[in-house]
Structures are given as C-alpha cells and as structure tokens.
PDB file of N, CA, C and O in Angstrom:
ATOM      1  N   MET V   1     129.263  93.615  79.090  1.00 88.00           N
ATOM      2  CA  MET V   1     129.823  94.766  79.765  1.00 88.00           C
ATOM      3  C   MET V   1     128.762  95.853  79.985  1.00 88.00           C
ATOM      4  O   MET V   1     128.693  96.446  81.050  1.00 88.00           O
ATOM      5  N   VAL V   2     127.964  96.095  78.959  1.00 89.00           N
ATOM      6  CA  VAL V   2     126.906  97.095  79.077  1.00 89.00           C
ATOM      7  C   VAL V   2     125.884  96.655  80.111  1.00 89.00           C
ATOM      8  O   VAL V   2     125.413  97.464  80.918  1.00 89.00           O
ATOM      9  N   THR V   3     125.577  95.379  80.124  1.00 93.00           N
ATOM     10  CA  THR V   3     124.616  94.857  81.092  1.00 93.00           C
ATOM     11  C   THR V   3     125.142  95.021  82.513  1.00 93.00           C
ATOM     12  O   THR V   3     124.393  95.383  83.421  1.00 93.00           O
ATOM     13  N   ALA V   4     126.424  94.782  82.706  1.00 91.00           N
ATOM     14  CA  ALA V   4     127.009  94.939  84.036  1.00 91.00           C
ATOM     15  C   ALA V   4     126.958  96.396  84.481  1.00 91.00           C
ATOM     16  O   ALA V   4     126.645  96.690  85.642  1.00 91.00           O
ATOM     17  N   CYS V   5     127.238  97.310  83.576  1.00 93.00           N
ATOM     18  CA  CYS V   5     127.181  98.740  83.922  1.00 93.00           C
ATOM     19  C   CYS V   5     125.755  99.166  84.261  1.00 93.00           C
ATOM     20  O   CYS V   5     125.536  99.891  85.236  1.00 93.00           O
ATOM     21  N   LEU V   6     124.800  98.711  83.469  1.00 94.00           N
ATOM     22  CA  LEU V   6     123.399  99.045  83.751  1.00 94.00           C
ATOM     23  C   LEU V   6     122.951  98.450  85.077  1.00 94.00           C
ATOM     24  O   LEU V   6     122.222  99.084  85.840  1.00 94.00           O
ATOM     25  N   SER V   7     123.391  97.240  85.350  1.00 94.00           N
ATOM     26  CA  SER V   7     123.035  96.589  86.609  1.00 94.00           C
ATOM     27  C   SER V   7     123.619  97.358  87.795  1.00 94.00           C
ATOM     28  O   SER V   7     122.935  97.569  88.801  1.00 94.00           O
ATOM     29  N   MET V   8     124.860  97.786  87.687  1.00 95.00           N
ATOM     30  CA  MET V   8     125.483  98.555  88.765  1.00 95.00           C
ATOM     31  C   MET V   8     124.790  99.908  88.956  1.00 95.00           C
ATOM     32  O   MET V   8     124.589 100.352  90.088  1.00 95.00           O
ATOM     33  N   MET V   9     124.415 100.551  87.862  1.00 96.00           N
ATOM     34  CA  MET V   9     123.707 101.823  87.962  1.00 96.00           C
ATOM     35  C   MET V   9     122.357 101.643  88.637  1.00 96.00           C
ATOM     36  O   MET V   9     121.943 102.478  89.446  1.00 96.00           O
ATOM     37  N   LEU V  10     121.666 100.560  88.312  1.00 96.00           N
ATOM     38  CA  LEU V  10     120.371 100.283  88.934  1.00 96.00           C
ATOM     39  C   LEU V  10     120.535 100.035  90.427  1.00 96.00           C
ATOM     40  O   LEU V  10     119.758 100.552  91.243  1.00 96.00           O
ATOM     41  N   HIS V  11     121.559  99.276  90.808  1.00 96.00           N
ATOM     42  CA  HIS V  11     121.803  99.026  92.227  1.00 96.00           C
ATOM     43  C   HIS V  11     122.176 100.316  92.962  1.00 96.00           C
ATOM     44  O   HIS V  11     121.747 100.524  94.104  1.00 96.00           O
ATOM     45  N   LEU V  12     122.948 101.164  92.324  1.00 96.00           N
ATOM     46  CA  LEU V  12     123.288 102.450  92.922  1.00 96.00           C
ATOM     47  C   LEU V  12     122.057 103.328  93.108  1.00 96.00           C
ATOM     48  O   LEU V  12     121.888 103.981  94.141  1.00 96.00           O
ATOM     49  N   LEU V  13     121.196 103.342  92.098  1.00 94.00           N
ATOM     50  CA  LEU V  13     119.959 104.118  92.195  1.00 94.00           C
ATOM     51  C   LEU V  13     119.079 103.603  93.326  1.00 94.00           C
ATOM     52  O   LEU V  13     118.526 104.391  94.109  1.00 94.00           O
ATOM     53  N   LEU V  14     118.953 102.291  93.446  1.00 95.00           N
ATOM     54  CA  LEU V  14     118.152 101.721  94.525  1.00 95.00           C
ATOM     55  C   LEU V  14     118.759 102.034  95.890  1.00 95.00           C
ATOM     56  O   LEU V  14     118.036 102.305  96.850  1.00 95.00           O
ATOM     57  N   LEU V  15     120.079 102.019  95.978  1.00 96.00           N
ATOM     58  CA  LEU V  15     120.740 102.371  97.229  1.00 96.00           C
ATOM     59  C   LEU V  15     120.474 103.835  97.592  1.00 96.00           C
ATOM     60  O   LEU V  15     120.175 104.156  98.745  1.00 96.00           O
ATOM     61  N   LEU V  16     120.557 104.719  96.604  1.00 94.00           N
ATOM     62  CA  LEU V  16     120.273 106.134  96.860  1.00 94.00           C
ATOM     63  C   LEU V  16     118.823 106.349  97.283  1.00 94.00           C
ATOM     64  O   LEU V  16     118.533 107.180  98.148  1.00 94.00           O
ATOM     65  N   ILE V  17     117.905 105.606  96.692  1.00 93.00           N
ATOM     66  CA  ILE V  17     116.495 105.712  97.084  1.00 93.00           C
ATOM     67  C   ILE V  17     116.306 105.245  98.521  1.00 93.00           C
ATOM     68  O   ILE V  17     115.581 105.874  99.303  1.00 93.00           O
ATOM     69  N   ARG V  18     116.964 104.148  98.901  1.00 95.00           N
ATOM     70  CA  ARG V  18     116.865 103.668 100.278  1.00 95.00           C
ATOM     71  C   ARG V  18     117.419 104.682 101.263  1.00 95.00           C
ATOM     72  O   ARG V  18     116.848 104.912 102.339  1.00 95.00           O
ATOM     73  N   ILE V  19     118.547 105.298 100.908  1.00 95.00           N
ATOM     74  CA  ILE V  19     119.130 106.318 101.783  1.00 95.00           C
ATOM     75  C   ILE V  19     118.185 107.504 101.920  1.00 95.00           C
ATOM     76  O   ILE V  19     117.991 108.033 103.022  1.00 95.00           O
ATOM     77  N   ALA V  20     117.569 107.926 100.813  1.00 94.00           N
ATOM     78  CA  ALA V  20     116.627 109.046 100.857  1.00 94.00           C
ATOM     79  C   ALA V  20     115.426 108.726 101.741  1.00 94.00           C
ATOM     80  O   ALA V  20     114.949 109.583 102.490  1.00 94.00           O
ATOM     81  N   ILE V  21     114.954 107.496 101.679  1.00 94.00           N
ATOM     82  CA  ILE V  21     113.816 107.104 102.515  1.00 94.00           C
ATOM     83  C   ILE V  21     114.221 107.094 103.984  1.00 94.00           C
ATOM     84  O   ILE V  21     113.477 107.584 104.845  1.00 94.00           O
ATOM     85  N   LYS V  22     115.394 106.569 104.284  1.00 95.00           N
ATOM     86  CA  LYS V  22     115.861 106.545 105.675  1.00 95.00           C
ATOM     87  C   LYS V  22     116.058 107.959 106.229  1.00 95.00           C
ATOM     88  O   LYS V  22     115.836 108.202 107.410  1.00 95.00           O
ATOM     89  N   LEU V  23     116.481 108.881 105.382  1.00 94.00           N
ATOM     90  CA  LEU V  23     116.691 110.256 105.812  1.00 94.00           C
ATOM     91  C   LEU V  23     115.417 111.106 105.717  1.00 94.00           C
ATOM     92  O   LEU V  23     115.463 112.315 105.923  1.00 94.00           O
ATOM     93  N   ARG V  24     114.308 110.496 105.367  1.00 95.00           N
ATOM     94  CA  ARG V  24     113.001 111.154 105.245  1.00 95.00           C
ATOM     95  C   ARG V  24     112.993 112.220 104.147  1.00 95.00           C
ATOM     96  O   ARG V  24     112.315 113.232 104.260  1.00 95.00           O
ATOM     97  N   LEU V  25     113.736 111.994 103.105  1.00 95.00           N
ATOM     98  CA  LEU V  25     113.803 112.952 102.009  1.00 95.00           C
ATOM     99  C   LEU V  25     112.975 112.527 100.800  1.00 95.00           C
ATOM    100  O   LEU V  25     113.079 113.136  99.741  1.00 95.00           O
ATOM    101  N   SER V  26     112.154 111.516 100.939  1.00 94.00           N
ATOM    102  CA  SER V  26     111.435 111.003  99.780  1.00 94.00           C
ATOM    103  C   SER V  26     110.405 111.999  99.243  1.00 94.00           C
ATOM    104  O   SER V  26     110.308 112.190  98.025  1.00 94.00           O
ATOM    105  N   ILE V  27     109.675 112.679 100.110  1.00 95.00           N
ATOM    106  CA  ILE V  27     108.667 113.634  99.633  1.00 95.00           C
ATOM    107  C   ILE V  27     109.319 114.835  98.945  1.00 95.00           C
ATOM    108  O   ILE V  27     108.901 115.200  97.835  1.00 95.00           O
ATOM    109  N   PRO V  28     110.355 115.455  99.538  1.00 96.00           N
ATOM    110  CA  PRO V  28     110.997 116.551  98.796  1.00 96.00           C
ATOM    111  C   PRO V  28     111.607 116.102  97.468  1.00 96.00           C
ATOM    112  O   PRO V  28     111.554 116.842  96.479  1.00 96.00           O
ATOM    113  N   LEU V  29     112.156 114.905  97.409  1.00 94.00           N
ATOM    114  CA  LEU V  29     112.752 114.434  96.160  1.00 94.00           C
ATOM    115  C   LEU V  29     111.696 114.145  95.095  1.00 94.00           C
ATOM    116  O   LEU V  29     111.900 114.438  93.918  1.00 94.00           O
ATOM    117  N   VAL V  30     110.563 113.587  95.509  1.00 95.00           N
ATOM    118  CA  VAL V  30     109.476 113.359  94.552  1.00 95.00           C
ATOM    119  C   VAL V  30     108.968 114.693  94.024  1.00 95.00           C
ATOM    120  O   VAL V  30     108.732 114.858  92.818  1.00 95.00           O
ATOM    121  N   TYR V  31     108.824 115.677  94.909  1.00 97.00           N
ATOM    122  CA  TYR V  31     108.402 117.018  94.492  1.00 97.00           C
ATOM    123  C   TYR V  31     109.395 117.607  93.500  1.00 97.00           C
ATOM    124  O   TYR V  31     109.011 118.161  92.468  1.00 97.00           O
ATOM    125  N   LEU V  32     110.679 117.476  93.801  1.00 95.00           N
ATOM    126  CA  LEU V  32     111.715 118.016  92.926  1.00 95.00           C
ATOM    127  C   LEU V  32     111.674 117.366  91.546  1.00 95.00           C
ATOM    128  O   LEU V  32     111.719 118.059  90.520  1.00 95.00           O
ATOM    129  N   VAL V  33     111.544 116.057  91.508  1.00 95.00           N
ATOM    130  CA  VAL V  33     111.492 115.353  90.220  1.00 95.00           C
ATOM    131  C   VAL V  33     110.255 115.757  89.427  1.00 95.00           C
ATOM    132  O   VAL V  33     110.328 116.000  88.219  1.00 95.00           O
ATOM    133  N   LEU V  34     109.115 115.870  90.096  1.00 96.00           N
ATOM    134  CA  LEU V  34     107.893 116.273  89.398  1.00 96.00           C
ATOM    135  C   LEU V  34     107.986 117.693  88.865  1.00 96.00           C
ATOM    136  O   LEU V  34     107.544 117.980  87.743  1.00 96.00           O
ATOM    137  N   MET V  35     108.561 118.596  89.643  1.00 96.00           N
ATOM    138  CA  MET V  35     108.680 119.985  89.187  1.00 96.00           C
ATOM    139  C   MET V  35     109.622 120.114  87.993  1.00 96.00           C
ATOM    140  O   MET V  35     109.405 120.948  87.120  1.00 96.00           O
ATOM    141  N   LEU V  36     110.659 119.302  87.964  1.00 94.00           N
ATOM    142  CA  LEU V  36     111.627 119.415  86.883  1.00 94.00           C
ATOM    143  C   LEU V  36     111.249 118.610  85.646  1.00 94.00           C
ATOM    144  O   LEU V  36     111.896 118.746  84.604  1.00 94.00           O
ATOM    145  N   THR V  37     110.214 117.779  85.746  1.00 96.00           N
ATOM    146  CA  THR V  37     109.809 116.976  84.590  1.00 96.00           C
ATOM    147  C   THR V  37     108.366 117.266  84.180  1.00 96.00           C
ATOM    148  O   THR V  37     108.133 117.909  83.171  1.00 96.00           O
ATOM    149  N   ALA V  38     107.425 116.824  84.974  1.00 96.00           N
ATOM    150  CA  ALA V  38     106.016 116.886  84.582  1.00 96.00           C
ATOM    151  C   ALA V  38     105.447 118.302  84.622  1.00 96.00           C
ATOM    152  O   ALA V  38     104.627 118.672  83.775  1.00 96.00           O
ATOM    153  N   PHE V  39     105.857 119.107  85.590  1.00 96.00           N
ATOM    154  CA  PHE V  39     105.284 120.441  85.765  1.00 96.00           C
ATOM    155  C   PHE V  39     106.281 121.541  85.409  1.00 96.00           C
ATOM    156  O   PHE V  39     106.256 122.627  85.996  1.00 96.00           O
ATOM    157  N   ARG V  40     107.147 121.289  84.457  1.00 96.00           N
ATOM    158  CA  ARG V  40     108.198 122.249  84.098  1.00 96.00           C
ATOM    159  C   ARG V  40     107.652 123.614  83.645  1.00 96.00           C
ATOM    160  O   ARG V  40     108.157 124.646  84.083  1.00 96.00           O
ATOM    161  N   PRO V  41     106.613 123.659  82.800  1.00 96.00           N
ATOM    162  CA  PRO V  41     106.093 124.989  82.422  1.00 96.00           C
ATOM    163  C   PRO V  41     105.550 125.774  83.630  1.00 96.00           C
ATOM    164  O   PRO V  41     105.783 126.972  83.754  1.00 96.00           O
ATOM    165  N   TRP V  42     104.850 125.088  84.515  1.00 96.00           N
ATOM    166  CA  TRP V  42     104.339 125.758  85.709  1.00 96.00           C
ATOM    167  C   TRP V  42     105.493 126.205  86.599  1.00 96.00           C
ATOM    168  O   TRP V  42     105.465 127.306  87.167  1.00 96.00           O
ATOM    169  N   TYR V  43     106.509 125.349  86.719  1.00 96.00           N
ATOM    170  CA  TYR V  43     107.669 125.693  87.545  1.00 96.00           C
ATOM    171  C   TYR V  43     108.372 126.941  87.022  1.00 96.00           C
ATOM    172  O   TYR V  43     108.770 127.805  87.794  1.00 96.00           O
ATOM    173  N   ARG V  44     108.516 127.048  85.716  1.00 96.00           N
ATOM    174  CA  ARG V  44     109.180 128.224  85.137  1.00 96.00           C
ATOM    175  C   ARG V  44     108.374 129.492  85.371  1.00 96.00           C
ATOM    176  O   ARG V  44     108.938 130.563  85.545  1.00 96.00           O
ATOM    177  N   ALA V  45     107.051 129.379  85.365  1.00 96.00           N
ATOM    178  CA  ALA V  45     106.205 130.553  85.579  1.00 96.00           C
ATOM    179  C   ALA V  45     106.149 130.964  87.049  1.00 96.00           C
ATOM    180  O   ALA V  45     105.938 132.137  87.350  1.00 96.00           O
ATOM    181  N   HIS V  46     106.336 130.007  87.954  1.00 96.00           N
ATOM    182  CA  HIS V  46     106.215 130.277  89.394  1.00 96.00           C
ATOM    183  C   HIS V  46     107.463 129.802  90.140  1.00 96.00           C
ATOM    184  O   HIS V  46     107.369 129.113  91.161  1.00 96.00           O
ATOM    185  N   THR V  47     108.618 130.182  89.663  1.00 96.00           N
ATOM    186  CA  THR V  47     109.877 129.679  90.220  1.00 96.00           C
ATOM    187  C   THR V  47     110.047 130.029  91.694  1.00 96.00           C
ATOM    188  O   THR V  47     110.421 129.169  92.493  1.00 96.00           O
ATOM    189  N   ALA V  48     109.781 131.247  92.069  1.00 97.00           N
ATOM    190  CA  ALA V  48     109.983 131.660  93.457  1.00 97.00           C
ATOM    191  C   ALA V  48     109.082 130.869  94.402  1.00 97.00           C
ATOM    192  O   ALA V  48     109.533 130.406  95.465  1.00 97.00           O
ATOM    193  N   PHE V  49     107.818 130.708  94.031  1.00 97.00           N
ATOM    194  CA  PHE V  49     106.893 129.950  94.875  1.00 97.00           C
ATOM    195  C   PHE V  49     107.313 128.489  94.974  1.00 97.00           C
ATOM    196  O   PHE V  49     107.329 127.913  96.062  1.00 97.00           O
ATOM    197  N   ALA V  50     107.646 127.886  93.842  1.00 96.00           N
ATOM    198  CA  ALA V  50     108.018 126.468  93.826  1.00 96.00           C
ATOM    199  C   ALA V  50     109.290 126.228  94.627  1.00 96.00           C
ATOM    200  O   ALA V  50     109.382 125.254  95.379  1.00 96.00           O
ATOM    201  N   ASP V  51     110.273 127.108  94.497  1.00 97.00           N
ATOM    202  CA  ASP V  51     111.508 126.963  95.261  1.00 97.00           C
ATOM    203  C   ASP V  51     111.260 127.172  96.749  1.00 97.00           C
ATOM    204  O   ASP V  51     111.832 126.464  97.587  1.00 97.00           O
ATOM    205  N   GLY V  52     110.413 128.126  97.081  1.00 97.00           N
ATOM    206  CA  GLY V  52     110.070 128.346  98.482  1.00 97.00           C
ATOM    207  C   GLY V  52     109.369 127.153  99.093  1.00 97.00           C
ATOM    208  O   GLY V  52     109.641 126.771 100.238  1.00 97.00           O
ATOM    209  N   PHE V  53     108.484 126.559  98.330  1.00 97.00           N
ATOM    210  CA  PHE V  53     107.778 125.375  98.817  1.00 97.00           C
ATOM    211  C   PHE V  53     108.756 124.223  99.011  1.00 97.00           C
ATOM    212  O   PHE V  53     108.673 123.481 100.003  1.00 97.00           O
ATOM    213  N   PHE V  54     109.683 124.061  98.088  1.00 97.00           N
ATOM    214  CA  PHE V  54     110.690 123.012  98.217  1.00 97.00           C
ATOM    215  C   PHE V  54     111.540 123.236  99.465  1.00 97.00           C
ATOM    216  O   PHE V  54     111.813 122.303 100.219  1.00 97.00           O
ATOM    217  N   LEU V  55     111.954 124.470  99.692  1.00 97.00           N
ATOM    218  CA  LEU V  55     112.742 124.774 100.885  1.00 97.00           C
ATOM    219  C   LEU V  55     111.932 124.545 102.161  1.00 97.00           C
ATOM    220  O   LEU V  55     112.479 124.123 103.179  1.00 97.00           O
ATOM    221  N   ALA V  56     110.638 124.804 102.114  1.00 98.00           N
ATOM    222  CA  ALA V  56     109.779 124.526 103.269  1.00 98.00           C
ATOM    223  C   ALA V  56     109.712 123.023 103.538  1.00 98.00           C
ATOM    224  O   ALA V  56     109.745 122.593 104.701  1.00 98.00           O
ATOM    225  N   LEU V  57     109.634 122.223 102.477  1.00 97.00           N
ATOM    226  CA  LEU V  57     109.638 120.770 102.652  1.00 97.00           C
ATOM    227  C   LEU V  57     110.947 120.296 103.274  1.00 97.00           C
ATOM    228  O   LEU V  57     110.952 119.481 104.199  1.00 97.00           O
ATOM    229  N   VAL V  58     112.049 120.809 102.779  1.00 97.00           N
ATOM    230  CA  VAL V  58     113.351 120.434 103.335  1.00 97.00           C
ATOM    231  C   VAL V  58     113.457 120.922 104.786  1.00 97.00           C
ATOM    232  O   VAL V  58     114.001 120.218 105.647  1.00 97.00           O
ATOM    233  N   GLY V  59     112.940 122.098 105.071  1.00 97.00           N
ATOM    234  CA  GLY V  59     112.930 122.600 106.440  1.00 97.00           C
ATOM    235  C   GLY V  59     112.140 121.703 107.379  1.00 97.00           C
ATOM    236  O   GLY V  59     112.554 121.464 108.519  1.00 97.00           O
ATOM    237  N   CYS V  60     111.014 121.190 106.908  1.00 97.00           N
ATOM    238  CA  CYS V  60     110.224 120.251 107.722  1.00 97.00           C
ATOM    239  C   CYS V  60     111.006 118.972 107.988  1.00 97.00           C
ATOM    240  O   CYS V  60     110.935 118.402 109.083  1.00 97.00           O
ATOM    241  N   VAL V  61     111.743 118.503 106.993  1.00 97.00           N
ATOM    242  CA  VAL V  61     112.568 117.306 107.174  1.00 97.00           C
ATOM    243  C   VAL V  61     113.645 117.565 108.225  1.00 97.00           C
ATOM    244  O   VAL V  61     113.858 116.755 109.123  1.00 97.00           O
ATOM    245  N   ILE V  62     114.303 118.711 108.135  1.00 97.00           N
ATOM    246  CA  ILE V  62     115.350 119.043 109.111  1.00 97.00           C
ATOM    247  C   ILE V  62     114.753 119.186 110.501  1.00 97.00           C
ATOM    248  O   ILE V  62     115.344 118.736 111.487  1.00 97.00           O
ATOM    249  N   LEU V  63     113.570 119.787 110.597  1.00 97.00           N
ATOM    250  CA  LEU V  63     112.884 119.896 111.886  1.00 97.00           C
ATOM    251  C   LEU V  63     112.583 118.516 112.460  1.00 97.00           C
ATOM    252  O   LEU V  63     112.758 118.275 113.660  1.00 97.00           O
ATOM    253  N   SER V  64     112.167 117.582 111.623  1.00 96.00           N
ATOM    254  CA  SER V  64     111.896 116.226 112.106  1.00 96.00           C
ATOM    255  C   SER V  64     113.178 115.545 112.564  1.00 96.00           C
ATOM    256  O   SER V  64     113.165 114.766 113.514  1.00 96.00           O
ATOM    257  N   TRP V  65     114.318 115.835 111.897  1.00 96.00           N
ATOM    258  CA  TRP V  65     115.603 115.295 112.354  1.00 96.00           C
ATOM    259  C   TRP V  65     115.944 115.834 113.738  1.00 96.00           C
ATOM    260  O   TRP V  65     116.394 115.093 114.608  1.00 96.00           O
ATOM    261  N   ILE V  66     115.732 117.129 113.932  1.00 97.00           N
ATOM    262  CA  ILE V  66     116.054 117.751 115.218  1.00 97.00           C
ATOM    263  C   ILE V  66     115.180 117.172 116.316  1.00 97.00           C
ATOM    264  O   ILE V  66     115.666 116.845 117.410  1.00 97.00           O
ATOM    265  N   ILE V  67     113.896 117.012 116.046  1.00 96.00           N
ATOM    266  CA  ILE V  67     112.985 116.437 117.037  1.00 96.00           C
ATOM    267  C   ILE V  67     113.390 115.015 117.374  1.00 96.00           C
ATOM    268  O   ILE V  67     113.414 114.620 118.546  1.00 96.00           O
ATOM    269  N   SER V  68     113.735 114.234 116.368  1.00 95.00           N
ATOM    270  CA  SER V  68     114.172 112.859 116.616  1.00 95.00           C
ATOM    271  C   SER V  68     115.458 112.832 117.429  1.00 95.00           C
ATOM    272  O   SER V  68     115.612 111.996 118.328  1.00 95.00           O
ATOM    273  N   PHE V  69     116.388 113.732 117.133  1.00 95.00           N
ATOM    274  CA  PHE V  69     117.643 113.782 117.876  1.00 95.00           C
ATOM    275  C   PHE V  69     117.399 114.155 119.337  1.00 95.00           C
ATOM    276  O   PHE V  69     117.985 113.552 120.247  1.00 95.00           O
ATOM    277  N   VAL V  70     116.540 115.138 119.580  1.00 95.00           N
ATOM    278  CA  VAL V  70     116.237 115.546 120.953  1.00 95.00           C
ATOM    279  C   VAL V  70     115.581 114.400 121.718  1.00 95.00           C
ATOM    280  O   VAL V  70     115.929 114.129 122.871  1.00 95.00           O
ATOM    281  N   ARG V  71     114.654 113.697 121.093  1.00 94.00           N
ATOM    282  CA  ARG V  71     114.016 112.551 121.747  1.00 94.00           C
ATOM    283  C   ARG V  71     115.034 111.460 122.046  1.00 94.00           C
ATOM    284  O   ARG V  71     114.982 110.827 123.101  1.00 94.00           O
ATOM    285  N   PHE V  72     115.960 111.237 121.119  1.00 93.00           N
ATOM    286  CA  PHE V  72     116.999 110.223 121.323  1.00 93.00           C
ATOM    287  C   PHE V  72     117.883 110.596 122.508  1.00 93.00           C
ATOM    288  O   PHE V  72     118.202 109.754 123.350  1.00 93.00           O
ATOM    289  N   VAL V  73     118.273 111.861 122.592  1.00 93.00           N
ATOM    290  CA  VAL V  73     119.123 112.307 123.690  1.00 93.00           C
ATOM    291  C   VAL V  73     118.373 112.226 125.014  1.00 93.00           C
ATOM    292  O   VAL V  73     118.916 111.774 126.027  1.00 93.00           O
ATOM    293  N   LYS V  74     117.106 112.634 125.031  1.00 92.00           N
ATOM    294  CA  LYS V  74     116.321 112.563 126.258  1.00 92.00           C
ATOM    295  C   LYS V  74     116.150 111.116 126.727  1.00 92.00           C
ATOM    296  O   LYS V  74     116.214 110.840 127.922  1.00 92.00           O
ATOM    297  N   ARG V  75     115.945 110.215 125.792  1.00 90.00           N
ATOM    298  CA  ARG V  75     115.752 108.808 126.146  1.00 90.00           C
ATOM    299  C   ARG V  75     117.044 108.235 126.746  1.00 90.00           C
ATOM    300  O   ARG V  75     116.993 107.421 127.664  1.00 90.00           O
ATOM    301  N   ASP V  76     118.196 108.642 126.224  1.00 84.00           N
ATOM    302  CA  ASP V  76     119.456 108.135 126.745  1.00 84.00           C
ATOM    303  C   ASP V  76     119.810 108.726 128.104  1.00 84.00           C
ATOM    304  O   ASP V  76     120.520 108.107 128.885  1.00 84.00           O
ATOM    305  N   LEU V  77     119.364 109.945 128.378  1.00 83.00           N
ATOM    306  CA  LEU V  77     119.678 110.576 129.660  1.00 83.00           C
ATOM    307  C   LEU V  77     118.815 110.087 130.798  1.00 83.00           C
ATOM    308  O   LEU V  77     119.177 110.226 131.952  1.00 83.00           O
ATOM    309  N   THR V  78     117.657 109.529 130.487  1.00 72.00           N
ATOM    310  CA  THR V  78     116.770 109.056 131.560  1.00 72.00           C
ATOM    311  C   THR V  78     116.916 107.586 131.803  1.00 72.00           C
ATOM    312  O   THR V  78     117.521 106.839 131.200  1.00 72.00           O
TER     313      THR V  78
END
C-alpha cells in the first residue's frame, strides 16, 4: 500500500513537472525551489529583491505566452 502511494505521488510529481515545462515555467520554479532551500539565508536578507526577480521571471513567461498567442492568431488569419 505504501509503495502504491509513493508510486502515485511520483507519477503526479512527474506530471506536474511536464506541465510546468509545457507552460514554460521551469526556470521560475527552479529559482523558487533554490531560493526556498539552498539560498534561504540570502533570501531572508534580500526578500524584496528576490521576490521582484521572481515576479520578473513570471512576467517574462507571461510575455512569451502573449507573443505565442499573437503569432498563433496571425498565422490562422493569413
């Protein structure tokens, strides 16, 4: 039973990673994980900067979504 639960959790984690890659969120998520684990003391000392940088990364991802959507619409109209 424990093995089945662990196996399902692993498959769910892999599915979430695939979704993040498809949505181009892998770099912001890696940054988030590193800030909350490996660089926690630095993050606590520079919270505003680190959060701003994270929001800038997410903003770049959203900008890339918008550009892709506009290209998709233009391609369908021509």
